[in-house]
Short mmCIF file of C-alpha atoms and ligand atoms in Angstrom, two decimals:
data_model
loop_
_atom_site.label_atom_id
_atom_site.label_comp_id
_atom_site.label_asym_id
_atom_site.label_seq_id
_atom_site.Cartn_x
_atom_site.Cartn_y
_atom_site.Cartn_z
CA UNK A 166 152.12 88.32 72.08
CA UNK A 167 148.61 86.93 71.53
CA UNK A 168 146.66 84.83 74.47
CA UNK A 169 146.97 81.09 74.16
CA UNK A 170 146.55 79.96 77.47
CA UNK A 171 144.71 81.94 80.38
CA UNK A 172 145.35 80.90 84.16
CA UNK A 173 142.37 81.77 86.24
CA UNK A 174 143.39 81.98 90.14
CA UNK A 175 140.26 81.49 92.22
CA UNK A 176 137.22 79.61 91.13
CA UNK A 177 134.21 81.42 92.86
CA UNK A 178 131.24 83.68 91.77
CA UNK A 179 133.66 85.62 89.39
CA UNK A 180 136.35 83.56 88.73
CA UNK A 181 134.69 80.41 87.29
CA UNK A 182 131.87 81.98 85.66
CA UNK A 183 135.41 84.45 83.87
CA UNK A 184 137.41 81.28 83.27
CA UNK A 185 134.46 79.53 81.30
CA UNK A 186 133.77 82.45 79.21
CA UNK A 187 137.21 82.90 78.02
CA UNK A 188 137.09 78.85 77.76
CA UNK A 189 134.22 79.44 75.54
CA UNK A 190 136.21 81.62 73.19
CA UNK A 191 138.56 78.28 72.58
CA UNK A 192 141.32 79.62 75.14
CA UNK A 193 143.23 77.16 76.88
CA UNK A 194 141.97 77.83 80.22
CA UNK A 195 143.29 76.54 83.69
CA UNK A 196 141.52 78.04 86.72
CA UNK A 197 143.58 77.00 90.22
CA UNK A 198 141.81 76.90 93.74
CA UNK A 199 142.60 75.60 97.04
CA UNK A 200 139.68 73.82 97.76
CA UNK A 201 139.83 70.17 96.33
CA UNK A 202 136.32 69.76 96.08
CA UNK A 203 135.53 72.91 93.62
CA UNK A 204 138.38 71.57 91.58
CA UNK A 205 137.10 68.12 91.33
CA UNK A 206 133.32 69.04 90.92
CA UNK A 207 134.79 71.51 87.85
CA UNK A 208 136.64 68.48 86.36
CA UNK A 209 133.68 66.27 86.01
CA UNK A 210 131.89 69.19 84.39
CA UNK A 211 129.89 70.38 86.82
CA UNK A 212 129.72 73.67 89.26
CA UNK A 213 130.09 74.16 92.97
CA UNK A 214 128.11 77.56 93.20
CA UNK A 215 124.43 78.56 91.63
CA UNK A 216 124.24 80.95 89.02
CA UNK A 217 121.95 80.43 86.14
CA UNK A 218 123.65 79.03 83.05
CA UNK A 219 127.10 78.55 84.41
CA UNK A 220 126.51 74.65 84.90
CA UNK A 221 126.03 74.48 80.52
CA UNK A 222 129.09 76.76 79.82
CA UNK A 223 131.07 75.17 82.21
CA UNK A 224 130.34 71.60 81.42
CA UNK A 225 130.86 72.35 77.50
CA UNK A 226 134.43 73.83 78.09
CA UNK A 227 135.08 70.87 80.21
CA UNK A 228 133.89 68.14 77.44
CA UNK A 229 136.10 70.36 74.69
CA UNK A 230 139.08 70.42 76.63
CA UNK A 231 139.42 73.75 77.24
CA UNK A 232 138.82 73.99 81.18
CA UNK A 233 140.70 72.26 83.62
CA UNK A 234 140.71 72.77 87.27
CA UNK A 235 144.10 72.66 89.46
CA UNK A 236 144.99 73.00 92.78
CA UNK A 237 148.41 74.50 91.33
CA UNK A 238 149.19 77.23 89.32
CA UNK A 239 150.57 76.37 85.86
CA UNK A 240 152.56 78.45 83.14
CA UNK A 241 150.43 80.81 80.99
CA UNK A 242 150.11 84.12 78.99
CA UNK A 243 147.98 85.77 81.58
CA UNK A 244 147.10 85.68 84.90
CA UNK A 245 143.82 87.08 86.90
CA UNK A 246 143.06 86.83 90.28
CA UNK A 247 139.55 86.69 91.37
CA UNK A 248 140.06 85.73 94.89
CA UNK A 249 138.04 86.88 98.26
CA UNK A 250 139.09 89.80 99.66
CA UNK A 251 136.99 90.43 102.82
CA UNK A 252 137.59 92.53 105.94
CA UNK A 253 139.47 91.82 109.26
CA UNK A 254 137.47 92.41 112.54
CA UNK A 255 138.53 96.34 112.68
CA UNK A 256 136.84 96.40 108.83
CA UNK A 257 140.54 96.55 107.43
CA UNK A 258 140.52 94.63 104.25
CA UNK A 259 142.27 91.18 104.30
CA UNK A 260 144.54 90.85 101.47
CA UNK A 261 145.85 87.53 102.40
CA UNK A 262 144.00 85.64 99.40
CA UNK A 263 145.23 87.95 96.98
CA UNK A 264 149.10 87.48 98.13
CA UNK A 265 148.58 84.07 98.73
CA UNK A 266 147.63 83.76 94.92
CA UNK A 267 150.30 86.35 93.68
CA UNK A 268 153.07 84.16 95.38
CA UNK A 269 151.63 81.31 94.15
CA UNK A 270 151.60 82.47 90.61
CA UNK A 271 154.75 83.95 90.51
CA UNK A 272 157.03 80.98 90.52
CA UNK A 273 155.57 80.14 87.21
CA UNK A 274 155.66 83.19 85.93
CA UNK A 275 157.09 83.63 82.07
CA UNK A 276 158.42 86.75 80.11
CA UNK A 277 155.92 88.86 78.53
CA UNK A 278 153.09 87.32 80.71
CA UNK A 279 150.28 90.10 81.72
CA UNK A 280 148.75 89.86 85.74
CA UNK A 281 145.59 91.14 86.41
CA UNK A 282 143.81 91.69 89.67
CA UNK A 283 140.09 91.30 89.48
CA UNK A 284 139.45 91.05 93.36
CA UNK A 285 138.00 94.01 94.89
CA UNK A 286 141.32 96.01 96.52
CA UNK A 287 141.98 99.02 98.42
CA UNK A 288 143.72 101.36 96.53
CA UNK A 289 147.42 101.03 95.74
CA UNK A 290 146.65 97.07 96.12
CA UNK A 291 147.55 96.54 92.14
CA UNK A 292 151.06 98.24 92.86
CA UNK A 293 151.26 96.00 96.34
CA UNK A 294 150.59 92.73 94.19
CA UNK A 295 153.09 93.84 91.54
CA UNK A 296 155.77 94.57 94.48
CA UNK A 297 154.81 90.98 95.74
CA UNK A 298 155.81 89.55 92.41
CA UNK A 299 159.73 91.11 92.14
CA UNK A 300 160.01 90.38 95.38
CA UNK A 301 159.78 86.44 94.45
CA UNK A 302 161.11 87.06 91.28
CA UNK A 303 164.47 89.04 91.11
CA UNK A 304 164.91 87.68 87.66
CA UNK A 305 161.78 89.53 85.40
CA UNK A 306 161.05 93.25 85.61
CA UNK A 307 157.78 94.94 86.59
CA UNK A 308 156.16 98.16 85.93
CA UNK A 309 157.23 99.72 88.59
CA UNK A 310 160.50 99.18 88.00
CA UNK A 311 161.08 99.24 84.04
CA UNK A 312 157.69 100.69 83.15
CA UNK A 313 156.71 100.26 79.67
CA UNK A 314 159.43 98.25 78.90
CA UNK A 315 158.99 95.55 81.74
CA UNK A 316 158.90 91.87 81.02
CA UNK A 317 155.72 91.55 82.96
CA UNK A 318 152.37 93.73 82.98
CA UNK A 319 150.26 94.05 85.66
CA UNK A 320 146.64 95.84 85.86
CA UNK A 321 143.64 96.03 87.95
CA UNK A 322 139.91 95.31 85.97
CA UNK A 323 137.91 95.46 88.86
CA UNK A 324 134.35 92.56 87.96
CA UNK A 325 130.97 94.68 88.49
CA UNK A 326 128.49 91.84 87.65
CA UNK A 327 125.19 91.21 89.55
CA UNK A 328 124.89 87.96 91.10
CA UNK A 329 122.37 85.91 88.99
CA UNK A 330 122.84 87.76 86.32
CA UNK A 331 127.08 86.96 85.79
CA UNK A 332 126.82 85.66 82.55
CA UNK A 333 124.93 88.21 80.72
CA UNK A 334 126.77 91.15 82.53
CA UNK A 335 130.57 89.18 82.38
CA UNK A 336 129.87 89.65 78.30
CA UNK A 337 127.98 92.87 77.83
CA UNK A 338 128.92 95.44 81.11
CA UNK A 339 131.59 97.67 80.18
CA UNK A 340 134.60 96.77 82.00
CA UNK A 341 137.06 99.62 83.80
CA UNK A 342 140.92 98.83 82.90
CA UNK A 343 142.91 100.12 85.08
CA UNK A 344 146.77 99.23 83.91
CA UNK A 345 149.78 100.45 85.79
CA UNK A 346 151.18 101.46 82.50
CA UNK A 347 149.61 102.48 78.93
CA UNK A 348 151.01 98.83 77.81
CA UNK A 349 149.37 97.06 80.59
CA UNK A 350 146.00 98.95 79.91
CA UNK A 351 146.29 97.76 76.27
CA UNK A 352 147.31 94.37 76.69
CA UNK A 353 144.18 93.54 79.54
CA UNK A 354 141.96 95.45 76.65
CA UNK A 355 143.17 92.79 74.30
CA UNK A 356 142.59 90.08 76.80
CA UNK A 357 139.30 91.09 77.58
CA UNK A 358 138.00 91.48 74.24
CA UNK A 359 138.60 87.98 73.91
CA UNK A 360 134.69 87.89 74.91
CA UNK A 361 133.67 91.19 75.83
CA UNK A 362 130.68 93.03 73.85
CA UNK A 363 130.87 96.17 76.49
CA UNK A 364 133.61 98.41 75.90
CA UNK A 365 136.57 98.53 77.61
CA UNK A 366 137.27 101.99 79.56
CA UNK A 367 141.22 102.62 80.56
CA UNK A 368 142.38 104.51 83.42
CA UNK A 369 145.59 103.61 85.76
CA UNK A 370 145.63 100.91 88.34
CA UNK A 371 144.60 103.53 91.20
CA UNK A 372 141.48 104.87 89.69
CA UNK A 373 140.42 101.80 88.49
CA UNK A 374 140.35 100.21 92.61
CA UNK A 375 138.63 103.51 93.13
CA UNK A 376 135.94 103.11 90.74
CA UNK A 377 135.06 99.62 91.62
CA UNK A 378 134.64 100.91 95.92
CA UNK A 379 132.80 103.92 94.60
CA UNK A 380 130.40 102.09 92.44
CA UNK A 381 129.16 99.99 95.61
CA UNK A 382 129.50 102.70 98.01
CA UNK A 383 127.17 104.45 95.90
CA UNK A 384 124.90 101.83 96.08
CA UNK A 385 124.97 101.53 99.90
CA UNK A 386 124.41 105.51 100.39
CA UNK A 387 121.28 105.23 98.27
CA UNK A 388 120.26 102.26 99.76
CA UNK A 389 120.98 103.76 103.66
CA UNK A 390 118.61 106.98 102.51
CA UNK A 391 116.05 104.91 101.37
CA UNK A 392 116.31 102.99 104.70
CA UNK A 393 116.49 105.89 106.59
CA UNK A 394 113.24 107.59 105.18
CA UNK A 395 111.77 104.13 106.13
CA UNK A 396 112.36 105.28 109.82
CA UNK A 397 111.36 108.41 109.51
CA UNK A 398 107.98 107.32 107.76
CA UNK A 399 107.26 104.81 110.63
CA UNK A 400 107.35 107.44 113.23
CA UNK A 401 105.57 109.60 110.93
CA UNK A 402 102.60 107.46 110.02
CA UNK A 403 103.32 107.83 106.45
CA UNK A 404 103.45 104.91 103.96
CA UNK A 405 107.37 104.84 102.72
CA UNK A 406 106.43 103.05 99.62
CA UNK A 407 104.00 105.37 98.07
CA UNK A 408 105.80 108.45 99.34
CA UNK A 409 109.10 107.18 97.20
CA UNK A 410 106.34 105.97 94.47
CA UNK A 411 105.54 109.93 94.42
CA UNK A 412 108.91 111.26 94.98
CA UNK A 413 110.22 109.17 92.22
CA UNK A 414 107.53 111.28 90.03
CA UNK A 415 109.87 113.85 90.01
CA UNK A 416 112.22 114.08 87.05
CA UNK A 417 115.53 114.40 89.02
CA UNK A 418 114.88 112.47 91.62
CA UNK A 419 115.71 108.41 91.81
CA UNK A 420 115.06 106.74 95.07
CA UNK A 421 115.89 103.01 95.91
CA UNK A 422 113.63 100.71 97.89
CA UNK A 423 114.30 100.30 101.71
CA UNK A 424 114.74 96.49 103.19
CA UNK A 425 115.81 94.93 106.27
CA UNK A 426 119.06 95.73 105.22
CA UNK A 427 122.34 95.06 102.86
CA UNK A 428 123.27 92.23 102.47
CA UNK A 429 125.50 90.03 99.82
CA UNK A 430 129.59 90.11 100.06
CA UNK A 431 129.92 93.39 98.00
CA UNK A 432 127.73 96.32 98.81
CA UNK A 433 127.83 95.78 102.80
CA UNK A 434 131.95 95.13 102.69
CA UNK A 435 133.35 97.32 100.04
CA UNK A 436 132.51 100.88 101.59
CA UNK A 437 134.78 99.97 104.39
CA UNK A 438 137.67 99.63 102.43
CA UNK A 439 137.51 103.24 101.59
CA UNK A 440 136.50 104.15 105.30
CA UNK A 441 139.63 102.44 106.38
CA UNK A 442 141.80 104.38 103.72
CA UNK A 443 140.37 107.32 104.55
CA UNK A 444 138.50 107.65 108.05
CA UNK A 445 138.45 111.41 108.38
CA UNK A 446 137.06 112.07 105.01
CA UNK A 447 134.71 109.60 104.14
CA UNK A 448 132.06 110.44 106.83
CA UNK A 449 128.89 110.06 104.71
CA UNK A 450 130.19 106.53 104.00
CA UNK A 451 130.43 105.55 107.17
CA UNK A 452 127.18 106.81 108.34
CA UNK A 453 125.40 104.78 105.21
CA UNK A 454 127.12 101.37 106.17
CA UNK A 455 125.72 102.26 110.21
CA UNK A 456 122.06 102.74 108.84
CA UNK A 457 122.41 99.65 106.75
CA UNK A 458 123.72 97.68 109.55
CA UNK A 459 121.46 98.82 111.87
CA UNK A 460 118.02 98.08 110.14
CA UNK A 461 117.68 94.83 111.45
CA UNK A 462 118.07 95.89 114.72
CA UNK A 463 115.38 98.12 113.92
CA UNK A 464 112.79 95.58 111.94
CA UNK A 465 113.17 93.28 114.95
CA UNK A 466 111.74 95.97 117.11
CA UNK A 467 109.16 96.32 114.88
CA UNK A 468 108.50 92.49 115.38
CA UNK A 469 108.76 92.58 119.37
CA UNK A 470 106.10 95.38 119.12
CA UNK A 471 103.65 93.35 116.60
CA UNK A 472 103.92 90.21 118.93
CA UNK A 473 103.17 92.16 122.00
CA UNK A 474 100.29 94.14 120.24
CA UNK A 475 99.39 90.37 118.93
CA UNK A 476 99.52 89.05 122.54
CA UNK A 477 97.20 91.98 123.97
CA UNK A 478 94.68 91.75 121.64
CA UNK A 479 94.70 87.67 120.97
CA UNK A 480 95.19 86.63 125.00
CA UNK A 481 97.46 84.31 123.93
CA UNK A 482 100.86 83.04 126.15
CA UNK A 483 103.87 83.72 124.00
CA UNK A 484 104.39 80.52 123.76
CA UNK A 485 101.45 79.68 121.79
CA UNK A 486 102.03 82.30 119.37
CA UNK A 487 103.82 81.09 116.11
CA UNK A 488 105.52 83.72 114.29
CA UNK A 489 106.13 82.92 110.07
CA UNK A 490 109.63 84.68 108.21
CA UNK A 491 108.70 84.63 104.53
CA UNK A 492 112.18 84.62 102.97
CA UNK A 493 116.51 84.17 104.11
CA UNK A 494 117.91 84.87 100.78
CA UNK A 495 119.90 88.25 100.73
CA UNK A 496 118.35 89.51 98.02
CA UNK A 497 114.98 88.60 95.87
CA UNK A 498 114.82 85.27 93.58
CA UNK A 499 118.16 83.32 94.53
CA UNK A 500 119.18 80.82 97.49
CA UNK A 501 122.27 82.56 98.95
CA UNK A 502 122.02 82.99 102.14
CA UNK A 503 125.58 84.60 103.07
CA UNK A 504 125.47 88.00 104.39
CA UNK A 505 122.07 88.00 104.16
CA UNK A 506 120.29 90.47 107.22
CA UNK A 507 116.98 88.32 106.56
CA UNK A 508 118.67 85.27 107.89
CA UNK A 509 120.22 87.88 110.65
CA UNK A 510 116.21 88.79 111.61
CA UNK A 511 114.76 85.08 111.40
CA UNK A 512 117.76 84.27 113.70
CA UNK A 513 117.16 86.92 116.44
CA UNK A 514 113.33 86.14 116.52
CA UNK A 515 114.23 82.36 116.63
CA UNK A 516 116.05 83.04 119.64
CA UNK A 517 114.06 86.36 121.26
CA UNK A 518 110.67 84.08 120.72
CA UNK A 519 109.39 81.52 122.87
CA UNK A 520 106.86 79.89 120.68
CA UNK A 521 107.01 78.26 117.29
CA UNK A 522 109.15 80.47 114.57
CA UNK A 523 108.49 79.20 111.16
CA UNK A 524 110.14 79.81 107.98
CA UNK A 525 109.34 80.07 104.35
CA UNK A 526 112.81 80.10 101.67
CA UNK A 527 110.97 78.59 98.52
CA UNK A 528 114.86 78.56 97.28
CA UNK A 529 116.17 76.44 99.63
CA UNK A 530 115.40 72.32 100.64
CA UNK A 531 116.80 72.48 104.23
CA UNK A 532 116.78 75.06 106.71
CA UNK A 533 120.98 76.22 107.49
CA UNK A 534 123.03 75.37 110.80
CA UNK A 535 122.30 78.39 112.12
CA UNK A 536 118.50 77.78 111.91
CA UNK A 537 118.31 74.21 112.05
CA UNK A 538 116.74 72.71 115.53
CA UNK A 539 114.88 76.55 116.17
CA UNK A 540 112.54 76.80 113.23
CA UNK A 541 110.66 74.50 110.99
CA UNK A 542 110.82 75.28 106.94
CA UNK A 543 107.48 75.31 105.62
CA UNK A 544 105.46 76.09 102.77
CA UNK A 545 103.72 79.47 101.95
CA UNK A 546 100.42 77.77 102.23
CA UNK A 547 101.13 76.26 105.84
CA UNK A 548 102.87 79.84 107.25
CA UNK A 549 99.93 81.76 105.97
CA UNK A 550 97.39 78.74 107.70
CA UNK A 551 98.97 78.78 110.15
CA UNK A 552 100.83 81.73 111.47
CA UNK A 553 99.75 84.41 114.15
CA UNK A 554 102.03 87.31 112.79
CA UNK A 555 103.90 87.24 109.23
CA UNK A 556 107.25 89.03 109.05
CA UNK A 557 107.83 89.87 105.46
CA UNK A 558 111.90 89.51 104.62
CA UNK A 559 113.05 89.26 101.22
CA UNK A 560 110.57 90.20 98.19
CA UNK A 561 110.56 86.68 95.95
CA UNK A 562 108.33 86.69 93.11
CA UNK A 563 106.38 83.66 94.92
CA UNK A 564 105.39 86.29 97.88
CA UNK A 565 104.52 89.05 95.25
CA UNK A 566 102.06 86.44 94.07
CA UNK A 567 100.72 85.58 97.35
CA UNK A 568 96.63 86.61 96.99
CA UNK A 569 96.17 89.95 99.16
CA UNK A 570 92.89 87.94 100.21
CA UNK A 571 94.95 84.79 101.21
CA UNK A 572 96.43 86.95 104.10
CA UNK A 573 93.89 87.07 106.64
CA UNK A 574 96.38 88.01 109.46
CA UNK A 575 96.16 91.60 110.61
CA UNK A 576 99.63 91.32 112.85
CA UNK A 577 102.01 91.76 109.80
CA UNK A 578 105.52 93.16 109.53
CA UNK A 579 106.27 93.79 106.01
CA UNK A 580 110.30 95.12 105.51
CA UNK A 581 109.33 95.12 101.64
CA UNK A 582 106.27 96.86 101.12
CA UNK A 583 104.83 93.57 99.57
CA UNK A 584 101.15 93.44 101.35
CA UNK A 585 100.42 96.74 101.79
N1 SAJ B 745 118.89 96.41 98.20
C1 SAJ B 745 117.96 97.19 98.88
N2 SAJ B 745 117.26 98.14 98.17
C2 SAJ B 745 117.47 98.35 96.85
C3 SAJ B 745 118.43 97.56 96.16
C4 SAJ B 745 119.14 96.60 96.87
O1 SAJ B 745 117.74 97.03 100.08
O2 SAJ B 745 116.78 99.22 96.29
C5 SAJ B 745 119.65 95.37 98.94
C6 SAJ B 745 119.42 93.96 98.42
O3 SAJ B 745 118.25 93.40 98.96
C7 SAJ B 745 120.68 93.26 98.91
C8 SAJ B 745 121.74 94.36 98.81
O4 SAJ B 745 121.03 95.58 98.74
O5 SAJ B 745 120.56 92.87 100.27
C9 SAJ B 745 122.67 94.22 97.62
O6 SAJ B 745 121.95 93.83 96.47
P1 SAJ B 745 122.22 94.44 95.01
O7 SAJ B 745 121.30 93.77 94.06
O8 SAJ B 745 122.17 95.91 95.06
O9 SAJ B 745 123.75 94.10 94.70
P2 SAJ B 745 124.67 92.76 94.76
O10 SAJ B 745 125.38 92.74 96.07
O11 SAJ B 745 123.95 91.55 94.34
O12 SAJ B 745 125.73 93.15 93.58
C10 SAJ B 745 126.45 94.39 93.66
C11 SAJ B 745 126.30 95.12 92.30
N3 SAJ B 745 126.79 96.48 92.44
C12 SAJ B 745 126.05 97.54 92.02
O13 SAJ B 745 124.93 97.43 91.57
C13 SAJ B 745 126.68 98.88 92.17
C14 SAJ B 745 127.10 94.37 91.24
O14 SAJ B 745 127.08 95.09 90.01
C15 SAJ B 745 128.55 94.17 91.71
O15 SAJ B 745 129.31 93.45 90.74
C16 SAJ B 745 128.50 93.34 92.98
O16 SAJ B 745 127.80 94.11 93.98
C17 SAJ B 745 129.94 93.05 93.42
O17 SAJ B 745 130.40 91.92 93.20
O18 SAJ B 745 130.62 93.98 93.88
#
């Protein structure tokens, strides 16, 4: 059975920028979501979250007729679920979204319709959804109880796009299918090539959970060593950026950058999912996600030292001193803020500092609750007037540009390497 209509359950960073694509492709697509407002906004054509050419995609599928938005899950040849799955206090992951949205689904559920889970899982979480589904519905049968033969398919295709780049990467990164039979593997392929240029990699439902946790925790390791050797370098007296710059020289060897730390909703959560599956084994893991974690700790020592250096030297009361965060944004060149250990920094010296903290997001247009009422959002011109030191947080191409020249202050702390 070919794909007429595609049901897309969850309308964030993956699921609306999915559901438009496949909308795109003349499907008959309706995504479902809890929250009124995202459904609404998508109705009228527009787009709750930022992501560079989503709004135009989404707003043409709207005008054809091809997208609709629902706050109730509807009949249709496939199913994928592209909810949040973060972790509990004890970093257990929270599957709540995800059976929230397989009993929602499975009311509605036809013959011969295919379920995919897109959120990333813990392992075995493909085989927990499809247990979810007989449960409510004694009436079809599931892999894991007719295998090939089962009315409905279920598979896991874990997303691995990079925030601002989602709709570039949705159509050209190859995309791990992980079915929990040969027929469910073939029929996600199918559904996937609906707009997919990558290629389309098939592996069971286990591996394919696996993959997605290792990629990221692969990501985090690299990014911890880098962060480490930043610590090391500091005590050392050695510049970390030119010593990586050198190191990278060497054919075999591929070093990241070091930062105030990880940030975003993938790379600092997923490792724990496989910490929690496996604490005795995955030690290296572990340690990566507590140097991570603990580098803003770290850069806000650097900034206590700086401003007492600063006060020694200047004779100034703390209180006259104005300190200047250049950047909130977890990562370089886009306004999210979530998860973000720049807006964790600018928060601690906000509170730790009893003069005037300023900040510079050039993404933003109002400074978050969190901030709002301790710091004043200014322009890279007025920090760099009128600052006494300059903490350096996230690398956007704006503070690249900034003029070495145009920097006169000598109390600097610089988590980027920018103005070295
Ligand atoms: N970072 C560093 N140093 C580096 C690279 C990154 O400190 O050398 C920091 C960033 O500043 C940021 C964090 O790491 O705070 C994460 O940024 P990122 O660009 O590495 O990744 P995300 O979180 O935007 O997206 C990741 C991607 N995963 C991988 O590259 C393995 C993306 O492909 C995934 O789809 C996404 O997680 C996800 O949704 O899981």
């Amino acid at each position: 059975m070919s794909f007429t209509t595609i049901s897309v359950v969850g309308l964030g960073y993956i699921g609306l920028p999915t559901a438009a694509a496949f909308a795109s492709r003349q499907k008959q697509v309706v995504g479902v979501d809890i929250n009124q407002h995202a459904v609404d906004t998508i109705n009228r054509g527009e787009i709750h979250i930022v992501e560079p050419d989503l709004d135009k995609v989404v707003k043409t599928a709207v005008e054809g007729g091809f997208l609709k938005a629902s706050t109730t899950p509807v009949e249709a040849d496939a199913y994928l679920i592209a909810v949040p799955t973060p972790f509990k206090g004890d970093h257990e992951p929270d599957m709540a979204y995800v059976e929230a949205a397989a009993k929602a689904i499975a009311p509605v559920l036809k013959r011969g319709a295919l379920v995919i889970l897109e959120s990333t899982s813990p392992v075995g979480a493909t085989e927990q959804v499809a247990a979810w589904l007989a449960e409510s519905r004694p009436d079809l049968t599931f892999p894991q109880q007719a295998g090939e033969q089962a009315d409905i398919n279920v598979a896991y295709c874990p997303e691995r796009v990079l925030p601002g780049q989602v709709m570039v990467e949705l159509i050209k990164n190859d995309r791990v299918i992980g079915g929990m039979t040969p027929v469910c593997s073939a029929r996600a392929s199918e559904l996937y090539n609906i707009f997919l240029e990558g290629e389309c990699v098939v592996t069971n439902s286990r591996t394919a959970e696996m993959c997605k946790l290792t990629e990221n925790s692969f990501r985090d390791v690299n990014i911890a060593f880098a962060n480490e050797l930043s610590l090391i370098c500091a005590d050392q007296g050695i510049n970390v950026w030119e010593l990586i710059r050198l190191a990278n020289r060497h054919p075999r060897v591929n070093i990241l950058q070091p930062g105030p730390g990880v940030g975003g909703h993938c790379i600092a959560v997923d490792p724990w999912f496989i910490v929690a599956q496996n604490p005795d084994q995955a030690r290296l893991i572990r340690t990566a996600r507590e140097v991570n974690d603990g580098k803003p700790h770290w850069v806000m020592n650097q900034v206590k030292a700086t401003v007492a250096d600063c006060l020694a030297q200047s004779g100034k009361r703390a209180s006259e001193l104005k300190i200047a965060c250049f950047g909130l944004a977890f990562k370089p060149n886009i306004d999210d803020l979530r998860e973000s250990p720049a807006m964790e920094i600018a928060q601690m010296v906000a509170q730790w500092h009893a003069g005037e903290t300023l900040v510079v997001e050039p993404n933003i247009h109002s400074l978050p609750k969190a901030l709002a009422g301790h710091c004043q959002l200014v322009t890279i011109d007025e920090a760099l007037a009128t600052a006494d030191v300059l903490v350096l947080l996230v690398d956007h191409s704006p503070f690249r540009a900034i003029d070495g020249e145009a920097v006169r202050q000598q109390y600097i702390v610089d988590t980027k390497g920018v103005w070295r």
